[in-house]
XYZ file of C-alpha atoms in Angstrom:
682
model
C -0.526 28.561 -35.524
C 1.150 26.162 -33.479
C -1.369 25.599 -30.406
C 0.898 23.231 -28.649
C -2.081 20.955 -28.102
C 0.101 18.919 -25.515
C 0.156 21.818 -23.184
C -4.347 22.674 -23.811
C -4.112 18.905 -22.491
C -2.256 19.348 -19.082
C -5.339 19.569 -16.562
C -4.690 21.425 -12.887
C -4.713 17.871 -11.713
C -2.223 17.327 -14.375
C -0.108 20.441 -13.091
C 0.225 19.250 -9.492
C 1.722 15.997 -10.442
C 4.093 17.406 -12.846
C 4.998 20.010 -10.418
C 3.312 20.583 -6.999
C -0.343 21.790 -6.040
C 1.416 24.832 -4.319
C 2.906 25.880 -7.483
C -0.402 25.691 -9.256
C -2.388 27.480 -6.455
C 0.128 30.141 -6.869
C -0.202 30.902 -10.359
C -4.068 30.494 -10.803
C -4.114 32.902 -8.151
C -2.089 35.619 -10.190
C -3.477 34.992 -13.123
C -7.263 35.814 -11.573
C -5.484 38.753 -10.303
C -3.976 39.294 -13.738
C -0.762 38.882 -13.427
C -0.571 36.912 -16.645
C 3.193 36.917 -18.614
C 3.842 37.915 -21.628
C 3.219 34.541 -24.301
C 5.301 34.198 -27.535
C 5.728 31.237 -29.435
C 8.254 30.847 -32.563
C 7.986 28.770 -35.555
C 9.307 25.701 -34.027
C 6.490 25.649 -31.113
C 8.880 27.002 -28.530
C 6.825 29.200 -26.111
C 8.201 31.881 -24.350
C 6.488 33.937 -20.921
C 8.167 36.930 -19.987
C 6.939 38.313 -16.198
C 6.744 41.497 -15.006
C 9.644 40.632 -12.308
C 12.070 40.334 -15.285
C 12.110 36.261 -15.270
C 11.858 34.397 -18.851
C 10.581 31.166 -19.441
C 10.825 28.915 -22.104
C 9.296 25.516 -22.913
C 10.600 23.663 -26.266
C 8.467 21.342 -28.158
C 8.815 17.912 -26.507
C 10.713 19.484 -23.098
C 9.968 18.929 -19.840
C 8.403 20.785 -17.486
C 11.514 20.414 -14.992
C 13.705 20.617 -18.146
C 12.578 23.884 -19.706
C 14.024 26.789 -19.346
C 14.167 29.795 -16.212
C 16.092 32.791 -15.742
C 14.418 32.993 -12.460
C 16.761 31.775 -8.749
C 14.892 28.622 -8.538
C 16.991 25.410 -8.904
C 14.346 23.087 -9.824
C 10.584 23.722 -10.902
C 9.338 26.661 -10.184
C 5.964 28.766 -10.671
C 6.754 30.456 -13.397
C 6.732 27.123 -15.393
C 3.379 26.457 -14.416
C 1.761 29.733 -14.888
C 3.562 29.496 -18.476
C 1.069 26.136 -19.302
C -2.089 27.738 -17.531
C -1.764 31.464 -19.299
C -1.364 29.681 -22.529
C -4.293 27.872 -22.018
C -6.131 30.676 -20.888
C -4.694 33.032 -24.051
C -5.791 30.062 -26.916
C -9.452 30.078 -25.214
C -9.641 33.523 -25.444
C -7.939 35.001 -28.482
C -9.623 32.146 -31.116
C -13.579 32.349 -32.026
C -15.411 29.355 -30.274
C -15.468 27.111 -32.973
C -11.944 27.470 -33.147
C -11.231 27.247 -29.690
C -13.009 24.029 -29.612
C -11.378 22.535 -32.200
C -7.805 23.422 -30.551
C -9.305 21.789 -27.523
C -10.497 19.394 -29.029
C -7.550 17.039 -27.890
C -7.115 19.115 -24.480
C -8.458 19.467 -21.288
C -11.431 20.916 -21.504
C -13.744 19.202 -24.387
C -12.166 15.752 -25.164
C -14.047 12.568 -24.411
C -11.989 10.150 -26.679
C -10.025 7.177 -25.289
C -6.237 6.890 -26.016
C -3.528 4.448 -24.953
C 0.032 5.073 -24.676
C 0.252 2.182 -26.534
C 0.467 5.089 -29.677
C 3.572 6.209 -28.700
C 5.836 3.141 -30.599
C 9.044 2.548 -29.647
C 11.121 4.449 -32.962
C 9.656 7.835 -31.876
C 10.518 7.399 -28.361
C 14.097 6.215 -29.008
C 13.958 9.655 -31.133
C 12.963 11.955 -28.441
C 14.333 10.114 -25.089
C 17.724 10.907 -23.828
C 20.372 8.563 -25.249
C 20.982 5.121 -22.915
C 17.023 4.969 -21.889
C 16.219 2.468 -24.687
C 19.439 0.296 -24.044
C 18.480 0.657 -20.409
C 14.643 -0.047 -20.448
C 15.490 -3.459 -22.792
C 17.653 -4.362 -19.807
C 14.755 -4.114 -17.138
C 12.588 -5.834 -19.670
C 14.892 -9.095 -19.378
C 14.044 -9.305 -16.157
C 10.449 -9.960 -16.911
C 8.852 -7.607 -14.427
C 5.186 -7.954 -13.655
C 3.101 -4.567 -14.144
C -0.427 -3.684 -13.944
C -2.194 -1.440 -16.723
C -4.891 1.335 -16.300
C -6.651 2.540 -19.227
C -7.732 5.869 -19.875
C -10.895 6.963 -17.771
C -11.728 10.835 -18.384
C -9.575 13.515 -18.336
C -9.455 12.982 -14.307
C -8.011 9.194 -14.866
C -5.455 9.556 -17.237
C -3.926 5.928 -18.459
C -1.403 4.437 -16.087
C 1.153 1.624 -14.965
C 2.128 0.381 -11.788
C 5.505 -1.049 -12.170
C 7.208 -3.337 -9.172
C 8.616 -0.738 -7.792
C 7.546 2.459 -9.434
C 4.426 3.844 -11.090
C 4.087 5.988 -14.456
C 0.897 8.181 -15.987
C 0.587 9.701 -18.981
C -0.805 13.213 -19.181
C -0.822 14.357 -22.824
C -1.552 12.242 -25.778
C 0.796 14.157 -27.584
C 3.721 14.175 -26.099
C 6.033 11.586 -24.106
C 7.450 14.209 -22.202
C 4.916 14.962 -19.675
C 4.496 11.347 -18.491
C 5.053 11.671 -14.790
C 7.116 9.059 -13.036
C 7.971 9.009 -9.267
C 11.191 7.331 -9.862
C 14.335 10.288 -8.896
C 14.219 11.107 -12.746
C 10.580 12.122 -12.822
C 10.133 11.301 -16.565
C 12.069 10.521 -19.585
C 12.972 7.324 -18.024
C 13.179 4.104 -18.491
C 10.143 3.053 -16.562
C 8.268 5.231 -18.980
C 9.390 3.055 -22.277
C 8.422 0.044 -20.134
C 5.081 1.721 -19.396
C 4.512 2.112 -23.177
C 5.442 -1.636 -23.955
C 3.143 -2.740 -21.312
C 0.271 -1.241 -22.685
C 1.070 -1.958 -26.210
C 1.789 -6.093 -25.010
C -2.083 -5.902 -23.361
C -3.822 -4.328 -26.449
C -2.318 -7.316 -28.429
C -4.735 -9.269 -26.767
C -7.582 -7.282 -27.116
C -9.080 -3.783 -26.359
C -7.932 -2.760 -22.547
C -11.534 -1.664 -20.872
C -9.930 -2.231 -17.024
C -6.818 -2.819 -15.509
C -4.897 -5.091 -16.380
C -1.829 -7.251 -15.000
C 0.646 -8.716 -16.882
C 4.327 -10.130 -17.101
C 6.466 -7.931 -19.488
C 8.030 -10.369 -22.218
C 11.109 -10.168 -23.833
C 10.317 -8.899 -28.280
C 11.361 -12.692 -28.896
C 9.010 -14.141 -25.993
C 6.078 -16.868 -27.347
C 2.977 -15.008 -26.344
C 1.316 -17.955 -25.229
C 4.430 -19.840 -23.418
C 4.122 -21.004 -19.756
C 6.793 -19.330 -17.365
C 7.654 -23.044 -15.828
C 8.446 -24.510 -12.751
C 12.278 -25.639 -12.970
C 14.144 -28.203 -10.890
C 15.699 -25.319 -8.625
C 11.969 -23.899 -7.611
C 10.680 -26.873 -6.878
C 13.506 -28.449 -4.504
C 13.122 -24.656 -2.913
C 8.934 -24.647 -2.601
C 10.119 -28.275 -0.707
C 12.632 -27.093 1.500
C 10.082 -24.242 2.382
C 7.438 -26.573 2.717
C 9.256 -28.744 4.916
C 10.302 -25.677 7.373
C 6.865 -24.673 7.471
C 5.513 -28.673 7.995
C 8.136 -28.248 10.957
C 6.935 -25.468 12.481
C 3.723 -27.041 12.800
C 4.882 -30.007 14.342
C 7.221 -28.426 17.043
C 5.288 -25.340 17.530
C 6.198 -21.608 17.352
C 7.634 -21.208 20.645
C 10.726 -23.839 20.022
C 13.967 -22.150 20.374
C 14.732 -19.663 17.654
C 17.960 -21.285 16.934
C 16.515 -24.464 16.102
C 15.085 -22.303 13.032
C 17.359 -19.498 12.334
C 19.896 -20.461 10.232
C 17.397 -22.413 8.594
C 14.988 -19.805 7.748
C 18.489 -17.247 6.577
C 19.465 -20.267 3.670
C 16.084 -20.351 2.634
C 15.906 -16.392 1.944
C 19.353 -16.753 0.253
C 17.913 -18.925 -2.085
C 14.440 -17.211 -2.671
C 16.703 -14.177 -3.162
C 19.152 -16.092 -5.645
C 15.877 -17.259 -7.365
C 14.623 -13.495 -7.604
C 11.415 -14.730 -5.381
C 11.063 -11.104 -3.756
C 7.602 -11.723 -1.689
C 8.507 -15.159 -0.442
C 11.861 -13.934 0.624
C 9.566 -11.013 2.465
C 7.812 -13.123 4.010
C 10.776 -15.547 5.394
C 12.028 -12.422 6.953
C 9.008 -11.749 8.522
C 8.681 -15.299 10.043
C 11.758 -14.813 11.511
C 10.383 -11.201 12.697
C 7.633 -12.838 14.224
C 9.092 -15.531 15.885
C 12.101 -13.077 17.351
C 9.164 -11.015 18.722
C 7.238 -13.969 20.421
C 10.646 -14.771 21.923
C 11.097 -11.258 23.084
C 7.726 -11.468 24.606
C 6.604 -8.154 22.182
C 3.617 -6.477 21.203
C 4.603 -7.194 17.678
C 3.674 -10.939 18.171
C 0.031 -11.946 17.408
C -0.406 -15.733 17.229
C -3.332 -14.997 14.335
C -0.039 -12.966 12.426
C 1.727 -16.127 12.541
C -1.033 -18.197 11.490
C -1.615 -16.430 8.616
C 1.847 -15.848 7.636
C 2.745 -19.193 7.665
C -0.422 -20.409 5.585
C -0.351 -17.472 3.850
C 3.597 -18.560 2.627
C 2.387 -22.074 1.867
C -0.420 -21.053 -0.467
C 1.901 -18.186 -2.321
C 4.072 -21.000 -3.129
C 0.822 -23.465 -4.201
C -0.442 -20.851 -6.141
C 2.806 -19.925 -8.211
C 3.531 -23.280 -8.937
C -0.102 -23.914 -10.351
C 0.015 -20.634 -12.436
C 3.382 -21.223 -13.750
C 2.694 -24.487 -15.027
C -0.030 -23.308 -17.410
C -0.521 -21.892 -20.738
C -1.164 -17.920 -20.419
C -2.816 -17.879 -16.903
C -5.298 -15.598 -15.939
C -1.849 -14.144 -13.305
C 1.493 -14.007 -13.847
C 3.326 -16.665 -11.854
C 5.763 -13.582 -11.062
C 3.446 -11.561 -9.649
C 2.955 -14.045 -6.998
C 6.827 -14.790 -6.131
C 7.863 -10.535 -6.828
C 9.965 -11.716 -9.693
C 11.393 -8.354 -10.962
C 11.244 -6.522 -7.965
C 13.987 -5.429 -6.555
C 15.782 -3.355 -3.885
C 15.125 0.117 -3.315
C 14.068 3.166 -5.991
C 14.877 6.935 -5.462
C 11.418 8.898 -5.635
C 11.418 12.055 -7.202
C 9.637 15.010 -5.172
C 7.192 13.566 -3.474
C 4.406 14.803 -1.087
C 3.220 11.934 1.807
C 0.114 12.133 4.026
C 0.189 11.144 7.196
C -2.606 8.188 8.135
C -1.319 7.892 11.742
C 1.144 5.755 13.663
C 1.430 2.395 15.718
C 3.476 2.221 18.274
C 5.251 -1.317 20.185
C 7.588 -2.264 23.008
C 9.361 -5.504 24.481
C 11.989 -5.681 27.288
C 14.491 -4.743 25.442
C 13.722 -2.321 22.747
C 10.721 0.098 21.584
C 9.460 0.964 18.240
C 6.925 3.284 15.639
C 5.786 2.889 12.653
C 4.332 5.750 10.630
C 2.014 5.556 7.839
C 1.965 7.672 4.660
C -0.717 8.000 1.485
C 1.109 9.359 -1.515
C -1.864 11.490 -3.066
C -0.022 11.292 -6.633
C -0.156 6.826 -6.892
C -2.838 6.195 -4.042
C -0.333 3.896 -2.432
C 0.422 3.712 1.166
C 4.118 3.196 2.434
C 5.474 3.276 6.446
C 8.863 3.962 7.691
C 9.683 1.875 10.659
C 12.359 3.226 14.108
C 13.071 1.214 16.605
C 15.138 2.116 19.822
C 16.903 0.275 22.931
C 14.602 0.484 25.742
C 16.466 3.100 28.229
C 16.779 2.014 31.774
C 16.223 5.412 33.732
C 13.980 8.091 32.860
C 13.178 6.885 29.435
C 12.069 9.370 26.880
C 8.527 9.068 25.839
C 8.043 7.258 22.038
C 5.914 10.421 20.720
C 9.183 12.896 21.433
C 11.616 10.308 19.295
C 13.021 12.170 16.480
C 12.454 10.481 12.928
C 13.380 12.334 10.125
C 15.058 14.903 12.503
C 11.261 15.736 13.370
C 9.405 14.379 16.676
C 7.154 11.610 16.359
C 4.134 13.142 17.639
C 4.515 16.238 14.941
C 5.801 13.905 12.274
C 2.316 11.476 12.903
C -0.037 14.585 12.219
C 1.556 15.947 9.323
C 2.564 16.345 5.386
C 5.784 15.489 4.130
C 7.374 17.361 1.588
C 11.079 15.614 0.688
C 13.159 15.735 -2.317
C 15.091 12.898 -1.378
C 13.386 9.839 -0.074
C 13.934 6.190 -1.414
C 10.979 3.073 -1.139
C 11.910 -0.331 -0.745
C 9.572 -3.086 -2.788
C 7.265 -3.486 0.135
C 6.525 0.184 0.819
C 8.765 1.067 3.406
C 9.987 4.755 2.856
C 13.203 6.627 4.044
C 13.248 10.385 3.914
C 16.378 12.522 4.224
C 16.311 14.775 7.626
C 18.253 17.786 6.484
C 15.460 20.705 6.572
C 16.956 22.156 2.939
C 15.074 18.590 1.614
C 12.019 17.974 3.801
C 9.595 20.182 5.200
C 6.530 19.176 6.862
C 3.423 20.851 6.500
C 0.344 20.447 9.445
C -2.571 17.696 8.899
C -5.450 19.728 8.211
C -9.246 18.527 8.355
C -9.664 18.748 4.517
C -5.967 16.413 3.634
C -7.539 13.295 2.557
C -9.891 14.865 0.618
C -7.456 14.150 -2.471
C -7.207 10.392 -1.823
C -9.368 8.545 -4.168
C -9.807 4.841 -4.639
C -9.118 2.025 -3.954
C -7.420 3.966 -1.215
C -10.113 5.905 0.199
C -13.603 4.725 0.304
C -16.413 6.627 0.084
C -18.409 4.774 2.755
C -18.251 1.634 4.868
C -20.598 0.292 2.283
C -18.523 1.068 -0.602
C -15.347 -0.385 1.477
C -17.054 -3.243 2.002
C -17.823 -4.275 -1.656
C -14.338 -3.153 -2.690
C -12.458 -6.061 0.239
C -15.327 -8.648 -1.104
C -14.018 -8.205 -4.582
C -10.411 -8.590 -3.740
C -8.753 -12.078 -5.194
C -6.779 -13.840 -2.267
C -4.489 -11.806 -0.142
C -1.502 -14.732 -1.247
C -1.379 -13.581 -4.867
C -0.488 -9.902 -3.678
C 2.403 -8.136 -3.698
C 3.201 -7.854 0.477
C 3.043 -5.004 1.662
C 4.035 -3.415 5.320
C 1.343 -1.087 5.665
C -0.906 -4.237 6.399
C 0.578 -5.909 9.595
C 1.239 -2.392 11.286
C -2.188 -2.291 13.861
C -1.227 -5.680 14.975
C -3.455 -8.952 14.810
C -3.905 -10.610 11.749
C -2.754 -8.868 8.751
C -5.129 -6.739 7.116
C -6.179 -4.306 3.988
C -5.128 -0.481 4.946
C -7.850 1.807 3.982
C -9.205 5.816 4.607
C -13.138 5.333 5.030
C -15.063 8.362 5.038
C -17.801 8.258 8.341
C -19.585 11.471 7.679
C -22.925 9.782 7.446
C -22.266 7.586 10.466
C -22.354 8.351 14.129
C -21.283 6.067 17.360
C -23.888 4.049 18.543
C -22.019 2.372 21.736
C -18.634 2.926 23.295
C -17.828 0.118 25.646
C -14.662 -1.400 27.506
C -13.826 -5.414 27.294
C -12.157 -5.523 30.692
C -10.790 -9.125 29.696
C -8.916 -8.456 26.657
C -8.045 -4.880 27.691
C -9.835 -3.561 23.819
C -12.186 -0.588 23.324
C -15.171 -1.529 20.982
C -16.912 1.217 19.267
C -20.064 0.668 16.688
C -20.086 3.397 14.128
C -23.896 3.313 12.572
C -25.854 5.103 9.787
C -27.986 8.159 11.158
C -30.842 6.827 8.838
C -30.224 3.656 10.153
C -29.509 2.231 6.592
C -26.476 0.624 5.255
C -23.385 -0.817 6.510
C -21.841 0.645 9.827
C -18.036 0.148 10.894
C -16.769 -1.568 14.133
C -13.492 0.190 15.710
C -11.924 -1.774 17.996
C -8.481 -0.334 19.707
C -6.463 -3.063 22.104
C -4.843 -1.345 25.592
C -1.086 -1.020 24.685
C 1.678 -0.522 27.160
C 3.845 1.064 24.432
C 0.680 3.713 23.936
C -1.277 3.810 27.293
C -3.159 6.766 26.622
C -4.927 5.662 23.134
C -7.985 4.346 24.257
C -8.737 7.147 26.467
C -7.733 10.079 22.890
C -9.848 7.711 20.863
C -12.961 7.548 23.168
C -12.742 11.869 23.388
C -12.521 11.486 19.862
C -16.160 9.457 19.378
C -17.850 11.264 22.395
C -17.438 14.364 20.075
C -14.669 16.103 22.143
C -12.565 17.005 18.710
C -15.595 18.194 16.723
C -17.478 15.499 14.124
C -15.763 12.574 12.978
C -15.368 12.621 9.487
C -12.781 10.084 8.278
C -10.440 7.251 9.680
C -7.949 5.330 8.638
C -6.586 2.146 9.947
C -6.047 -1.788 9.247
C -9.948 -2.775 7.980
C -10.713 -6.443 7.050
C -14.628 -8.221 6.847
C -15.298 -10.400 9.184
C -19.324 -12.328 8.896
C -19.532 -9.759 6.514
C -19.174 -6.652 9.050
C -16.058 -4.138 8.778
C -14.176 -4.190 11.517
C -11.158 -1.446 11.753
C -8.436 -1.167 14.012
C -8.027 2.800 13.209
C -4.450 4.709 13.446
C -5.521 7.537 12.618
C -8.934 9.975 12.268
C -9.884 13.700 11.305
C -12.480 15.341 12.634
C -14.236 18.697 11.344
C -11.385 20.505 13.356
C -8.079 18.562 13.612
C -6.269 15.148 13.132
C -6.143 12.706 15.983
C -3.338 10.395 15.987
C -4.223 8.349 19.303
C -1.041 6.195 20.142
C 0.848 9.656 19.926
C -1.395 12.015 20.648
C -1.132 13.702 24.297
C -2.565 12.644 27.196
C -6.150 13.657 27.758
C -8.684 13.157 31.128
C -10.438 9.305 30.615
C -13.966 9.277 30.412
C -15.964 6.618 32.263
C -16.837 3.862 29.549
C -19.222 1.277 30.243
C -17.601 -2.259 30.793
C -19.042 -5.173 28.778
C -17.680 -8.363 27.840
C -16.941 -9.010 24.320
C -20.040 -10.534 22.639
C -19.423 -14.244 22.119
C -17.130 -15.356 19.135
C -18.094 -17.390 16.318
C -17.025 -20.845 15.650
C -15.024 -19.833 12.845
C -13.118 -17.603 14.681
C -13.199 -19.780 17.570
C -11.364 -22.320 15.164
C -8.797 -19.686 13.827
C -7.869 -18.860 17.226
C -7.766 -22.916 18.034
C -5.650 -23.020 15.060
C -2.941 -20.646 16.085
C -2.609 -21.898 19.260
C -2.274 -25.652 17.423
C 0.559 -23.608 15.397
C 2.321 -22.316 18.545
C 2.238 -25.311 21.103
C 2.947 -27.719 17.981
C 0.952 -30.730 17.096
C 2.993 -33.565 18.309
C 2.523 -32.086 21.941
C -1.091 -32.126 21.988
C -2.268 -34.829 24.369
C -5.443 -36.576 25.130
C -7.375 -33.593 26.807
C -6.072 -31.236 23.635
C -7.602 -33.151 20.846
C -10.783 -33.396 22.816
C -10.567 -29.753 22.824
C -10.083 -29.910 18.911
C -13.087 -32.702 18.385
C -15.118 -30.239 20.549
C -14.555 -27.525 17.896
C -15.198 -29.738 15.289
C -18.681 -30.389 16.936
C -19.036 -26.452 16.976
C -18.490 -26.222 13.302
C -20.894 -28.571 12.564
C -23.540 -27.223 14.517
C -22.927 -23.992 12.652
C -23.359 -25.783 9.321
C -19.710 -25.754 8.293
C -19.524 -29.167 7.500
C -16.378 -29.531 4.952
C -14.090 -27.441 8.031
C -15.501 -29.470 10.687
C -14.581 -32.966 8.627
C -11.027 -31.144 7.971
C -10.554 -30.226 11.307
C -11.930 -33.502 12.943
C -9.470 -35.467 10.760
C -6.412 -33.496 11.711
C -4.984 -35.929 14.294
C -5.483 -38.659 11.822
C -3.322 -36.774 9.422
C -0.568 -37.017 11.882
C -0.089 -40.763 11.450
C 3.482 -41.466 8.972
C 1.750 -42.861 6.150
C 0.013 -39.615 6.097
C 2.501 -36.846 7.003
C 3.333 -35.857 3.634
C -0.275 -34.322 3.007
C -0.034 -32.994 7.052
C 1.323 -29.620 5.323
C -1.900 -29.410 2.635
C -4.339 -30.705 5.135
C -4.222 -27.970 7.771
C -2.980 -24.892 5.520
C -5.940 -25.733 3.348
C -8.453 -25.842 6.546
C -7.146 -22.315 7.403
C -7.520 -20.959 4.226
C -11.148 -21.935 4.114
C -11.795 -20.817 7.890
C -10.441 -17.797 7.309
C -12.693 -16.939 3.638
C -15.339 -18.167 5.046
C -15.320 -15.764 8.028
C -14.633 -13.223 5.841
């Protein structure tokens, strides 16, 4: 008897990814109520299910659930396809004697503990079962040398997967490539699945794959240890970008934008020609930040400009070093963003809101909504902006995005069949109701999110952040800077075991400070910061109400988070209590709570140094005078007293690096100093 082992391997979680959670829950409910279809399997292995309502569903061997034949009126996926799989699993378990059942399920969802790899799918066998043209398309994509991160099998709950530049692939059945799930519009049986198989095969030629591994996919005839090189065009572009950054340090970010805008655009054109997606993205953000400063927009933050300028220099330095190495530990292509192109149309996708952030300036106002994709554990953003109205302006919370009010959208889950995602995680969703629907964000909505996006407690989050490689070697994500200030990682953290120790208001910086500490007094806590913003004037009051327990016990917080002196500091964009979700910046106004006014704690020498460097970047080094340089020396003295001798020495020598003879090394001097101080401050 053909037991269709490929179907026995599909766990409920896999079926939710291949179909959707609603169909799986409905199928489980029907089977529990005894509403199982009549099943029949023919000699070829084609499984047929006949339902009481007259619907007939057929699933041949090697056929995806999406391509299964069903006589119901659904135009795409339906519950009958999912019920067929679950009913077959139940029938096999019930009809075979226990020893035979154990044997049948040995490679299935119930009993298999043996690791496996998609590398077992050889290319000739894939060519025989995939649609025509897929292998040729995959070979064309491989010529671009995309960077792929492969994650090995880690149990039934963690199947093998591959993160490609623009999409992700997961393999749910070791016996059939048809059940590989890609989040592109095609959904599976696509060129991305073939690239993922190639990546697993390439990784395993280096040895057993026991942890996630990042590699650049080589062409079939490439030498296995060839360095990627750093040609004349790359060197020239790096030199010209360095010249732009040096001019910013010398003349300041406050100089008229017209002086640098054309220069930035010319460099972007050359970066695009080189295929350097992350360099192009950084240059685009540089122009946006300079424009925001000129417009006095709340999107501008001095530390954000400092981190962007220094990170762009460091990214080019790292890529140049890696490109000249033979078999580098990290592909230079990943640092530069080579192979990351344009936008990708997504398959049916469900997005869970992680909150929103608002901004405004003299001419415009806008909003950024953050989403988590439970399938890929990735964070995407949706950004909109509108001209500021002179009379009777519409509140930002009532503005419509994708056909829905922002206040409703930011506290919902979105299910859509028409979405596109760009390289940096920006997502666009169709407004038509027939393609996009909303569900409320329940208090348990984030429970299905997992690592690394969601961490079980602050200690786990701090350990995760401490293990991360430098940000300038990683892909650039739009979610990193939505809260304002310096870019920081975006995470969800459980805070069930924490309680507010104090909630204070700093009238000088106009910022709410809240310390969440463990109820037992042990372990690491979490500090929440939320500055007052004119675009969201009630957000601070709403956050204070949440921390006061007005909406129930606090369960989880989402936001940009970083380590400062070993402590976790987060600016929240959304919070979940045991009764509801709260998005402070779009929540309806609430009555203000009386907060204790307390001046912020004294800053550290390292943070003071970063703020001083950001001020120097805005004003320009050549515009500093005697008193300004005295303050630089005073700051260097503070660093020296705190024990940071190397940082103090570099800061103290900054003025000397301005002399013409040392001007060629000035950019490296000040950038390396900023990187050092940023690392020490974490």
